[in-house]
PDB file of C-alpha atoms in Angstrom:
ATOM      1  CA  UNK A   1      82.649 -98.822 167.834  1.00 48.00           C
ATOM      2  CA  UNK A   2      81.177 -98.087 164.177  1.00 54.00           C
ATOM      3  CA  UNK A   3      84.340 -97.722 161.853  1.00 50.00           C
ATOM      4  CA  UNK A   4      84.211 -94.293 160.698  1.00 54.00           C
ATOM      5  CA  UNK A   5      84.385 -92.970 164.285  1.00 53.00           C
ATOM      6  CA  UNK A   6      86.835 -95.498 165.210  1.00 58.00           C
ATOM      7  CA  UNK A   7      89.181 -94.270 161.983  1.00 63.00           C
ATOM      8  CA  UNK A   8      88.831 -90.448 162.575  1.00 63.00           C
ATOM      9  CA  UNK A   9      90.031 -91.195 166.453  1.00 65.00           C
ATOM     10  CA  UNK A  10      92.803 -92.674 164.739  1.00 73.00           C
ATOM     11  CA  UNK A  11      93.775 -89.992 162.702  1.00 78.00           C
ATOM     12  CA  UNK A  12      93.361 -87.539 165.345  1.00 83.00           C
ATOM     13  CA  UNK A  13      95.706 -89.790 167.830  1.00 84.00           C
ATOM     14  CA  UNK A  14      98.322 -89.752 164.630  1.00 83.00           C
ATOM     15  CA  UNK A  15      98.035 -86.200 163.779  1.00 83.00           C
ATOM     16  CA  UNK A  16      97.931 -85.238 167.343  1.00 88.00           C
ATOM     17  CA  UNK A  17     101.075 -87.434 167.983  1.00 86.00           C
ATOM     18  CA  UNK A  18     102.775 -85.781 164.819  1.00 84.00           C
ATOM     19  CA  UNK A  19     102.068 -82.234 165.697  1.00 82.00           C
ATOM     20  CA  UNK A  20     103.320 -82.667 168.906  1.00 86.00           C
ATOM     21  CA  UNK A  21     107.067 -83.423 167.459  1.00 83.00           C
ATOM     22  CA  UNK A  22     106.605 -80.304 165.435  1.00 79.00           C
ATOM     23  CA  UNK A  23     109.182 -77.582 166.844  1.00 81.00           C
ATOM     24  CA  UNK A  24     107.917 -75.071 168.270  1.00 84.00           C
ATOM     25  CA  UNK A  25     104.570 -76.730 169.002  1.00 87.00           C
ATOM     26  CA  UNK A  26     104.947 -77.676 172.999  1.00 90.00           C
ATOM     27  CA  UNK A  27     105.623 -74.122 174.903  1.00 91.00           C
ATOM     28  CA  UNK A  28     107.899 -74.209 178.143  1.00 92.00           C
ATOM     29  CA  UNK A  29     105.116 -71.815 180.700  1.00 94.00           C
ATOM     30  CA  UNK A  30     108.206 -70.275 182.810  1.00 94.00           C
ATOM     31  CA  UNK A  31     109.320 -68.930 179.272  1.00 95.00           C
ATOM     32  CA  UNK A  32     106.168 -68.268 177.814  1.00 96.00           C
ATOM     33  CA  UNK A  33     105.167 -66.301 181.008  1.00 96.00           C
ATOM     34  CA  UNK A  34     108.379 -64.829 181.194  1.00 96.00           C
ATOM     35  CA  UNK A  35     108.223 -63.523 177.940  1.00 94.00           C
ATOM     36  CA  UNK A  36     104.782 -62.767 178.021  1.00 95.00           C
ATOM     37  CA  UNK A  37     103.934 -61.288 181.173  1.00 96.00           C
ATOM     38  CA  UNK A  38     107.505 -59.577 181.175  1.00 92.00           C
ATOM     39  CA  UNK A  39     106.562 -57.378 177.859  1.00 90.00           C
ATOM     40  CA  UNK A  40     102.941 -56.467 179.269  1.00 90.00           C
ATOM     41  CA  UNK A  41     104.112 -55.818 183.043  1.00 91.00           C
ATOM     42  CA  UNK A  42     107.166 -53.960 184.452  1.00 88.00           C
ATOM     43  CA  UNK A  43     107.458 -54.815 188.060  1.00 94.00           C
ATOM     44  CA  UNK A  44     109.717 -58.078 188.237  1.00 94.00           C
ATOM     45  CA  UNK A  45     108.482 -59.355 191.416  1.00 95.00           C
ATOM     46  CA  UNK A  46     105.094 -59.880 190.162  1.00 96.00           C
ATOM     47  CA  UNK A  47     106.113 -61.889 186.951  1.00 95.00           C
ATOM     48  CA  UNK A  48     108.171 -63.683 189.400  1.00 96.00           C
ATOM     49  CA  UNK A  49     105.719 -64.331 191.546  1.00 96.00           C
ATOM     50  CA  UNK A  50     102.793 -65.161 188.417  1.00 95.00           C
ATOM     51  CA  UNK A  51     105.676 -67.855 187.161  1.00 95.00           C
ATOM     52  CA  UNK A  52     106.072 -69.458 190.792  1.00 94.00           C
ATOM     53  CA  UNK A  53     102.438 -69.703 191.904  1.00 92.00           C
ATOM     54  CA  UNK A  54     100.085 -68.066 188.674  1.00 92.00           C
ATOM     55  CA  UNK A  55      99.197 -64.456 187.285  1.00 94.00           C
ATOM     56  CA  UNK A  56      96.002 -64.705 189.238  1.00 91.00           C
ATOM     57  CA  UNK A  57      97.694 -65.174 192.541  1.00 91.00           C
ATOM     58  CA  UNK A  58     100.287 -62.782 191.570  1.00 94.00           C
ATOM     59  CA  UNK A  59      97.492 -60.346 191.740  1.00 94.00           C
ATOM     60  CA  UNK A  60      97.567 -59.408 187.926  1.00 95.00           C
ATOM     61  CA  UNK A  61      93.812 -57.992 187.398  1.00 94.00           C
ATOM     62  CA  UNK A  62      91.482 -60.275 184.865  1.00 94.00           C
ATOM     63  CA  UNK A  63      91.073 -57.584 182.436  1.00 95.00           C
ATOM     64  CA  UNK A  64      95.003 -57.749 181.944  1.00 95.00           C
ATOM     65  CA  UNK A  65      94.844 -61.310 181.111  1.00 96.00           C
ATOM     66  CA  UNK A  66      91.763 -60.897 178.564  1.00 96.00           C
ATOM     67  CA  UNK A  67      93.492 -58.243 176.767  1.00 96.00           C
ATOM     68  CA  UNK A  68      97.002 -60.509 176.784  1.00 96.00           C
ATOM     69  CA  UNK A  69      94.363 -63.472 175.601  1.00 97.00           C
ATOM     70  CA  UNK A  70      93.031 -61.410 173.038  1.00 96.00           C
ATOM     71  CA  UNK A  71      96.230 -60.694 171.638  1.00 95.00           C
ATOM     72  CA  UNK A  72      97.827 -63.910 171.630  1.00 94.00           C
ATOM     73  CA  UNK A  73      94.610 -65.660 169.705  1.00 94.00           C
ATOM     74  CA  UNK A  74      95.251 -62.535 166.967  1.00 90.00           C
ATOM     75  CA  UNK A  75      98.448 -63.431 166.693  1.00 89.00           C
ATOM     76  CA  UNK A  76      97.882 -67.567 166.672  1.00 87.00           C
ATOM     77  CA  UNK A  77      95.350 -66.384 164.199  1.00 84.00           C
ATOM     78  CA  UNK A  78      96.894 -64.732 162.018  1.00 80.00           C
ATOM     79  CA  UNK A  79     100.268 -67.476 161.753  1.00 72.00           C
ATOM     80  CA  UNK A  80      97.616 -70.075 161.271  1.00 63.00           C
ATOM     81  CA  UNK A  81      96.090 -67.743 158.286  1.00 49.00           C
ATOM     82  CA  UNK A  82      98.975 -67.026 156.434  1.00 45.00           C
ATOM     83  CA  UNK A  83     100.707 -70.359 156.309  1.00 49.00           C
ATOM     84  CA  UNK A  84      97.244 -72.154 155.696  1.00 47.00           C
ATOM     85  CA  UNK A  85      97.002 -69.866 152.498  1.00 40.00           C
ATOM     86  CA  UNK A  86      99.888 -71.165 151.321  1.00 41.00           C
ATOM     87  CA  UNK A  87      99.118 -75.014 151.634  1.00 46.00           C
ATOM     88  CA  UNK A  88      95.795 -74.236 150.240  1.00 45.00           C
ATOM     89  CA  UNK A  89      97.353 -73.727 147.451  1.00 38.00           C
ATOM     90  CA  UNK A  90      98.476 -76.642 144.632  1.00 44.00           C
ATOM     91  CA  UNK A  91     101.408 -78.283 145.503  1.00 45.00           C
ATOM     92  CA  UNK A  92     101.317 -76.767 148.883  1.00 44.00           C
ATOM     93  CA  UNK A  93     103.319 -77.763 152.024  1.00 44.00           C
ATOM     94  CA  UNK A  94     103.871 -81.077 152.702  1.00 47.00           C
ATOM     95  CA  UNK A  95     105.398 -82.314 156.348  1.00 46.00           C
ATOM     96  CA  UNK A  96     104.105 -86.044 156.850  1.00 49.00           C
ATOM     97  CA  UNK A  97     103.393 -87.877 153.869  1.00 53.00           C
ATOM     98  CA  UNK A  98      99.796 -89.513 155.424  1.00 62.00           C
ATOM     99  CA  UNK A  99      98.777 -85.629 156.528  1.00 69.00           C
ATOM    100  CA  UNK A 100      98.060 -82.620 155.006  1.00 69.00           C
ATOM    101  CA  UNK A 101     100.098 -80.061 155.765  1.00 70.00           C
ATOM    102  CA  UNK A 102      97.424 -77.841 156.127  1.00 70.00           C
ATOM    103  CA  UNK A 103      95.547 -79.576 158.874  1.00 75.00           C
ATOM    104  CA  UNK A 104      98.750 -80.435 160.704  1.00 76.00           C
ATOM    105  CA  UNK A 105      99.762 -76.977 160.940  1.00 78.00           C
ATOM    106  CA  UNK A 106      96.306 -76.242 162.026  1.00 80.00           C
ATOM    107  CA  UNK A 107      95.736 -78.247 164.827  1.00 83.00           C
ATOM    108  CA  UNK A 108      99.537 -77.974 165.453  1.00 84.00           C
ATOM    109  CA  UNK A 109      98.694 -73.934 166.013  1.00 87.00           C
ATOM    110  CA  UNK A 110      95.604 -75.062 167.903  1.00 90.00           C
ATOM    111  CA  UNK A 111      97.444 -76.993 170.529  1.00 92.00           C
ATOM    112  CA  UNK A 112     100.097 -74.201 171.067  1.00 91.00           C
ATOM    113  CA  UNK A 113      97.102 -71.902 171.532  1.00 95.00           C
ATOM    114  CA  UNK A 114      96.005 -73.862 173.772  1.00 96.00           C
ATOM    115  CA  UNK A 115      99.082 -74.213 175.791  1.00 95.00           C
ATOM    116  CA  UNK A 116      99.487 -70.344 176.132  1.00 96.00           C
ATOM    117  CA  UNK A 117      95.820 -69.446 177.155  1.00 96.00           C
ATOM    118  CA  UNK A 118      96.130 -72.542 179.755  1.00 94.00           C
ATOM    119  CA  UNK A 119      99.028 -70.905 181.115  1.00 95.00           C
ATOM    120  CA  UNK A 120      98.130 -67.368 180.791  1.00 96.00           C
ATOM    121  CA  UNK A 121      94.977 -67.923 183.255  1.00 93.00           C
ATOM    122  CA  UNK A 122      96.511 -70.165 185.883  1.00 89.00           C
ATOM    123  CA  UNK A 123      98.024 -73.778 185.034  1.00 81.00           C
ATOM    124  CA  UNK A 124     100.508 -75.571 185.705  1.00 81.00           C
ATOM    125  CA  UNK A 125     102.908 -77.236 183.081  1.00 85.00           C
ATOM    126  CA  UNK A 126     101.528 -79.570 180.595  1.00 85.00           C
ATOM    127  CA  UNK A 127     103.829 -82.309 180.834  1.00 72.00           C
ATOM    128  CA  UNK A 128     106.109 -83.060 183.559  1.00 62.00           C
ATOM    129  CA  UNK A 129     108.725 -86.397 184.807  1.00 51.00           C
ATOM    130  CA  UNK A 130     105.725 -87.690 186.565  1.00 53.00           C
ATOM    131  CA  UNK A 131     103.081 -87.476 183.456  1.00 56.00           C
ATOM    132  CA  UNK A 132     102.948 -90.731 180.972  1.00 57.00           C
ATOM    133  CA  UNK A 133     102.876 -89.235 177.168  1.00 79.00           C
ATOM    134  CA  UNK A 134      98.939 -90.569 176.778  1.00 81.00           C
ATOM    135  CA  UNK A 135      98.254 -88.168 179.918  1.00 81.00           C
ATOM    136  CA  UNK A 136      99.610 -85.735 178.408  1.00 86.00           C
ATOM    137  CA  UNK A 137      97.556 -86.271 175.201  1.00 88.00           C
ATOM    138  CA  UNK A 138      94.446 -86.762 176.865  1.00 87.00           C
ATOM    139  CA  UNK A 139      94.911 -83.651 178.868  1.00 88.00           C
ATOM    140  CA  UNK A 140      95.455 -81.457 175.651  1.00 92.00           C
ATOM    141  CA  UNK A 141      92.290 -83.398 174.158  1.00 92.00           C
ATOM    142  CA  UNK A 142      90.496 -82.119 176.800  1.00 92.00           C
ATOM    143  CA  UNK A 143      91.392 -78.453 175.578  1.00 94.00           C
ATOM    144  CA  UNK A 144      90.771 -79.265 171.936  1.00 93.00           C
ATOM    145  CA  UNK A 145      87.577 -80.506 172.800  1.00 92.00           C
ATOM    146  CA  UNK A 146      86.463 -77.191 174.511  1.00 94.00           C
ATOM    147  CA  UNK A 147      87.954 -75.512 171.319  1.00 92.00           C
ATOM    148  CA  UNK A 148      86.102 -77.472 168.965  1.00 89.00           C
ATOM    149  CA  UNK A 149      83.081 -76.755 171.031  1.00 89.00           C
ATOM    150  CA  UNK A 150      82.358 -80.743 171.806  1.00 90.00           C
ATOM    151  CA  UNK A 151      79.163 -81.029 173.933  1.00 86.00           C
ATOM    152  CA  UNK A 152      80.319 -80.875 177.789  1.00 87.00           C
ATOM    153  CA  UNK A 153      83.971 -80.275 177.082  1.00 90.00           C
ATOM    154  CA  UNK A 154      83.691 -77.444 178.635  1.00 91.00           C
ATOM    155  CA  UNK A 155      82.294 -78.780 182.350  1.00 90.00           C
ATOM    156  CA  UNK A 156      84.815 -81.863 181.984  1.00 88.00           C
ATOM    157  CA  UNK A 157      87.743 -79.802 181.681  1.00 88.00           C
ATOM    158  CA  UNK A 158      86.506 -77.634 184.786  1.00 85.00           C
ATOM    159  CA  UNK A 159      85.974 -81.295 186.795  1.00 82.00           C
ATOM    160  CA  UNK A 160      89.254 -82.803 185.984  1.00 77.00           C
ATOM    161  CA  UNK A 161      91.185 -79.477 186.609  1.00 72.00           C
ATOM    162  CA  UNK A 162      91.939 -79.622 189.943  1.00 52.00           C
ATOM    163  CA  UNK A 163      93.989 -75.931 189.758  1.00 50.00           C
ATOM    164  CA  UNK A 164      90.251 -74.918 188.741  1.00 49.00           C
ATOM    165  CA  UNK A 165      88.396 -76.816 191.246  1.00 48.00           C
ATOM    166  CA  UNK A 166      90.415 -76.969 194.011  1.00 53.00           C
ATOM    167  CA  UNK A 167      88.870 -74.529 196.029  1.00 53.00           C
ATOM    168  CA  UNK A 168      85.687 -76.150 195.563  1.00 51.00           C
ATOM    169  CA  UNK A 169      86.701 -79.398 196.423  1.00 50.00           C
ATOM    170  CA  UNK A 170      88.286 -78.743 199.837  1.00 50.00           C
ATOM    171  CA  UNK A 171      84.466 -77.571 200.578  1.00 46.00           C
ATOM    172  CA  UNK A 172      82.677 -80.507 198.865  1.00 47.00           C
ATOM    173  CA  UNK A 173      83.207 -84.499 199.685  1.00 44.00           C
ATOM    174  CA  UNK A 174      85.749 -85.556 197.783  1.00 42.00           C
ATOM    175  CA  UNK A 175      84.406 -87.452 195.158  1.00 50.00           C
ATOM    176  CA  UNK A 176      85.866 -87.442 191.426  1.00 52.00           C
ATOM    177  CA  UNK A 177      85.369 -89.328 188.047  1.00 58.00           C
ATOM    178  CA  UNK A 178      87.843 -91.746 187.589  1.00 59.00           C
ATOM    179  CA  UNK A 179      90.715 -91.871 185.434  1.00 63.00           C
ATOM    180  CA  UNK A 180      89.146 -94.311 183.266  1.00 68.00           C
ATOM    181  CA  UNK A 181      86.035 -92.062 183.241  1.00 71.00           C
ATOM    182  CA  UNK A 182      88.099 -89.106 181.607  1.00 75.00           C
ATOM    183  CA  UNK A 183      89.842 -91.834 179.293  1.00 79.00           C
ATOM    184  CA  UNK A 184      86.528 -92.641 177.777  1.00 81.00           C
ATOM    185  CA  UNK A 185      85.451 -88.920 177.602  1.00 84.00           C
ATOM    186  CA  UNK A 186      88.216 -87.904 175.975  1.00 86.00           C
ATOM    187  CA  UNK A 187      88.707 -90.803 173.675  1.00 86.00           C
ATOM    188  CA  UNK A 188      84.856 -89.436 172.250  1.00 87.00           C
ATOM    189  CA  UNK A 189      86.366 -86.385 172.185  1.00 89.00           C
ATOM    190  CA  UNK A 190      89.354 -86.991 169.892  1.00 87.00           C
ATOM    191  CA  UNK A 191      86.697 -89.078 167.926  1.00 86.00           C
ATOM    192  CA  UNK A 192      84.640 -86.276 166.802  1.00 86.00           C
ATOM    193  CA  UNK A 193      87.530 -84.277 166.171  1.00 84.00           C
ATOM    194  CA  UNK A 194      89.038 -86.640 163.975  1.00 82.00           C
ATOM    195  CA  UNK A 195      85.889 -86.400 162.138  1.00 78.00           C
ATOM    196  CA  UNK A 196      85.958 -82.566 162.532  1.00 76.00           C
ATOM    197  CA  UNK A 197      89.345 -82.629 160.943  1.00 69.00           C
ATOM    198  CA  UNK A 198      88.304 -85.066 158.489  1.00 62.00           C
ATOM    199  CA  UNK A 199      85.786 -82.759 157.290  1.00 61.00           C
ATOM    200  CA  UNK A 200      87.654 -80.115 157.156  1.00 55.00           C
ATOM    201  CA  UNK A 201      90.528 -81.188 155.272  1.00 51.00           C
ATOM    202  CA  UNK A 202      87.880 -82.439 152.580  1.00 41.00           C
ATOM    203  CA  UNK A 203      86.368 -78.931 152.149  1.00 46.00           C
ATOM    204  CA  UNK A 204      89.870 -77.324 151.594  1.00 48.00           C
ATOM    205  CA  UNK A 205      91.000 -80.060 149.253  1.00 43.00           C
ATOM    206  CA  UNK A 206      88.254 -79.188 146.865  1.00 37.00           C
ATOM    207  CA  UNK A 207      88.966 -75.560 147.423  1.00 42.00           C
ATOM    208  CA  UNK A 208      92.319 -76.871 145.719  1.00 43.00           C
ATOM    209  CA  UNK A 209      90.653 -77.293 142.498  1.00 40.00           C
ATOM    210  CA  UNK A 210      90.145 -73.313 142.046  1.00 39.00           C
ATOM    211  CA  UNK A 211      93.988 -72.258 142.535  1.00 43.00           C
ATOM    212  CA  UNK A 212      93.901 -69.096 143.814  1.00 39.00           C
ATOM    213  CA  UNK A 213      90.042 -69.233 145.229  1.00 39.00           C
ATOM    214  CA  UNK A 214      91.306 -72.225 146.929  1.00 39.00           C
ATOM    215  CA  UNK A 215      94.481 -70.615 148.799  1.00 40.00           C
ATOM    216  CA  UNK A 216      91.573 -67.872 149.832  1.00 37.00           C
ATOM    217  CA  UNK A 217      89.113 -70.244 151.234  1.00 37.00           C
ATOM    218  CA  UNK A 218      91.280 -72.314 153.207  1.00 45.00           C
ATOM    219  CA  UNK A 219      93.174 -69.292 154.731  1.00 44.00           C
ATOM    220  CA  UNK A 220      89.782 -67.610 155.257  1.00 42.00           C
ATOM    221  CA  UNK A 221      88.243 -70.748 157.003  1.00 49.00           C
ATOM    222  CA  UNK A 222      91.438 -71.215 159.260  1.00 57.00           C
ATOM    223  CA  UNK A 223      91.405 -67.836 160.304  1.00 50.00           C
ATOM    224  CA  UNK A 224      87.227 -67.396 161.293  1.00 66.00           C
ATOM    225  CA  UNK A 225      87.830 -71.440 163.247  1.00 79.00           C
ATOM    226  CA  UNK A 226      91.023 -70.378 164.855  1.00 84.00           C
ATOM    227  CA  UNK A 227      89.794 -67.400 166.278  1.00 88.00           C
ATOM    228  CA  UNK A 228      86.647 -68.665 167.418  1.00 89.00           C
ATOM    229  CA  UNK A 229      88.143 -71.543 168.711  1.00 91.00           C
ATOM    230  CA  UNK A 230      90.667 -69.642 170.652  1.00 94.00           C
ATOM    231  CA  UNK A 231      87.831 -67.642 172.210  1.00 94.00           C
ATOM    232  CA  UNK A 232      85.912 -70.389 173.565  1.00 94.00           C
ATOM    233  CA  UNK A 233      88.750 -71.564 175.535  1.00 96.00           C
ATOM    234  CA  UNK A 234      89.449 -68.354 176.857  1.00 95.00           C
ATOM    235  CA  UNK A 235      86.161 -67.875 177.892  1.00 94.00           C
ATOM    236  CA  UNK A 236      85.875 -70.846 179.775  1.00 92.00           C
ATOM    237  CA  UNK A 237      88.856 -70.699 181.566  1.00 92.00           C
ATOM    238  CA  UNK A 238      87.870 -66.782 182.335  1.00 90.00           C
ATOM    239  CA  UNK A 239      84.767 -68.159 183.816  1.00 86.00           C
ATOM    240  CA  UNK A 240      86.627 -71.161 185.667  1.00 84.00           C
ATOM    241  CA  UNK A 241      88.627 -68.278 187.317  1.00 85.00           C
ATOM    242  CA  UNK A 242      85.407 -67.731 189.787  1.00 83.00           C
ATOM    243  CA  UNK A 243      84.262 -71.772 190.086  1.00 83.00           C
ATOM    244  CA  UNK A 244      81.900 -71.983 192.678  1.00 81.00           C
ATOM    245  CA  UNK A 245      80.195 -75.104 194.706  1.00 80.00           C
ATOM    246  CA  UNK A 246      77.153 -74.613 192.915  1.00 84.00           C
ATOM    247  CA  UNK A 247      79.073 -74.384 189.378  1.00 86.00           C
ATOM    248  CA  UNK A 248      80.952 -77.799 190.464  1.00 84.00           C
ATOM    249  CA  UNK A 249      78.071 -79.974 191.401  1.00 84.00           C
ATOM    250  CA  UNK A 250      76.525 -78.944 187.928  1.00 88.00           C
ATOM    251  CA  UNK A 251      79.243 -79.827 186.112  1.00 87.00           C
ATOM    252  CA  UNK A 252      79.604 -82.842 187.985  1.00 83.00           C
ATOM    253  CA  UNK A 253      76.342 -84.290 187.678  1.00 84.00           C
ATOM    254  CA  UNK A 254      75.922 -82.950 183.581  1.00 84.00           C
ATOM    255  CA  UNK A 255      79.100 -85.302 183.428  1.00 83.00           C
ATOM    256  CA  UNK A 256      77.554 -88.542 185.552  1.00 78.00           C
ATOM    257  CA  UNK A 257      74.859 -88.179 182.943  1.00 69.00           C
ATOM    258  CA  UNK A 258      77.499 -89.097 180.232  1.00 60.00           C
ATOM    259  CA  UNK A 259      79.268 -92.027 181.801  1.00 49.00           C
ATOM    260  CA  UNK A 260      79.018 -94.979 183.976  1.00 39.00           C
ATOM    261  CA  UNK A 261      82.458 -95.250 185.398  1.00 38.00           C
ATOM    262  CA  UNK A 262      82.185 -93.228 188.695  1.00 35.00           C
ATOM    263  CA  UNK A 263      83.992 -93.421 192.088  1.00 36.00           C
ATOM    264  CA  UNK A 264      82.463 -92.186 195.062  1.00 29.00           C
ATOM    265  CA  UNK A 265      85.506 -91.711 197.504  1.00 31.00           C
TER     266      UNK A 265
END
């Protein structure tokens, strides 16, 4: 692996790790929903019903969710704006002494985001008794990536979903990239992030230099890459909403193109 990729992965696997310990970072869905869902609708039974199977099921249209969607990725937006103004500025934040406190509380907004959209149009919990802390991490990799806009993100979180596939699958042969498969994918995922980040947190720190300019810039940059980055998930998991046959054997063969490591079951 040539160095530079191989240190960005690490940095996003240690900023990734770190973010994840901030509070208020990992979202509990019967809460969020509750919350969420609870505001936006009035009758009980069908936020009930939208925590115990999803809003989808519970019959709660698709142009409600967009517009919920839309709304949350203002509001992420706007957080991630604001307190990356501040740390843009000289002597900002600081909340791990190897990480800016800029980019932490970027991606840290990023994967909360995430969370909430994920939930919003169907998913189950991120995280459970029976998930290993590296699944977990992979899995919210494999949202980053489709934030980030990482080539095929997008029809490798569709594959490995099975809550998005699972219609699909009960009419196809079951056959599935393995679990090392999606290691490696998303292992090149956090990779290019790292580098993303990397880049990222370079361009603000010389925004630094200029003290108020600076604390403009970075809050500016945060809040056009948050919200676009919020949108892209969104869209994809609108579109995931009507998965078809067709849409899966794309994706699944756009994917075989990418790696070796296939099971045929």
């Amino acid at each position: 692996m040539d160095y530079a990729l191989k240190e960005s992965s690490t940095k996003f696997e240690n900023i990734l790790g770190t973010a994840l310990k901030v509070p208020g970072v990992r979202v509990d869905r019967e809460q969020f929903l509750l919350q969420t869902l609870g505001s936006k609708i009035k009758n009980e039974n069908i936020v009930n019903l939208a925590i115990k199977t999803d809003p989808v099921a519970a019959g709660i249209s698709i142009d409600k969710l967009d517009r919920i969607a839309n709304s949350l990725i203002r509001k992420r937006t706007t957080n991630t704006s604001m307190v990356s103004f501040a740390a843009g500025m000289p002597g900002g934040l600081t909340m791990a002494a190897t990480i800016p406190a800029d980019t932490l509380q970027f991606l840290g907004t990023a994967i909360k985001l995430a969370q909430e959209l994920v939930y919003l149009y169907g998913y189950g919990e991120i995280g459970n008794a029976n998930q290993l802390d590296e699944d977990i991490k992979r899995e919210l990799t494999l949202y980053l990536g489709v934030m980030f806009g990482i080539e095929k993100s997008a029809a490798t979180l569709r594959v490995f979903t099975t809550n998005m596939s699972k219609q699909v699958l009960t009419r196809t042969s079951r056959r599935a990239l393995s679990k090392t498969a999606l290691y490696s994918i998303t292992k090149k995922m956090g990779e290019i992030i790292g580098v993303k980040v990397t880049k990222a947190g370079f361009a603000k720190g010389v925004s630094k230099a200029v003290p108020i300019v600076g604390g403009v810039i970075s809050g500016g940059t945060s809040y056009v890459s948050m919200n676009h980055m919020g949108h892209r998930l969104s869209e994809v998991l609108r579109e995931s909403i009507f998965y078809t046959e067709a849409d899966y054997n794309k994706d699944y063969k756009n994917i075989c193109n990418e790696v070796v490591d296939v099971e045929f079951n």
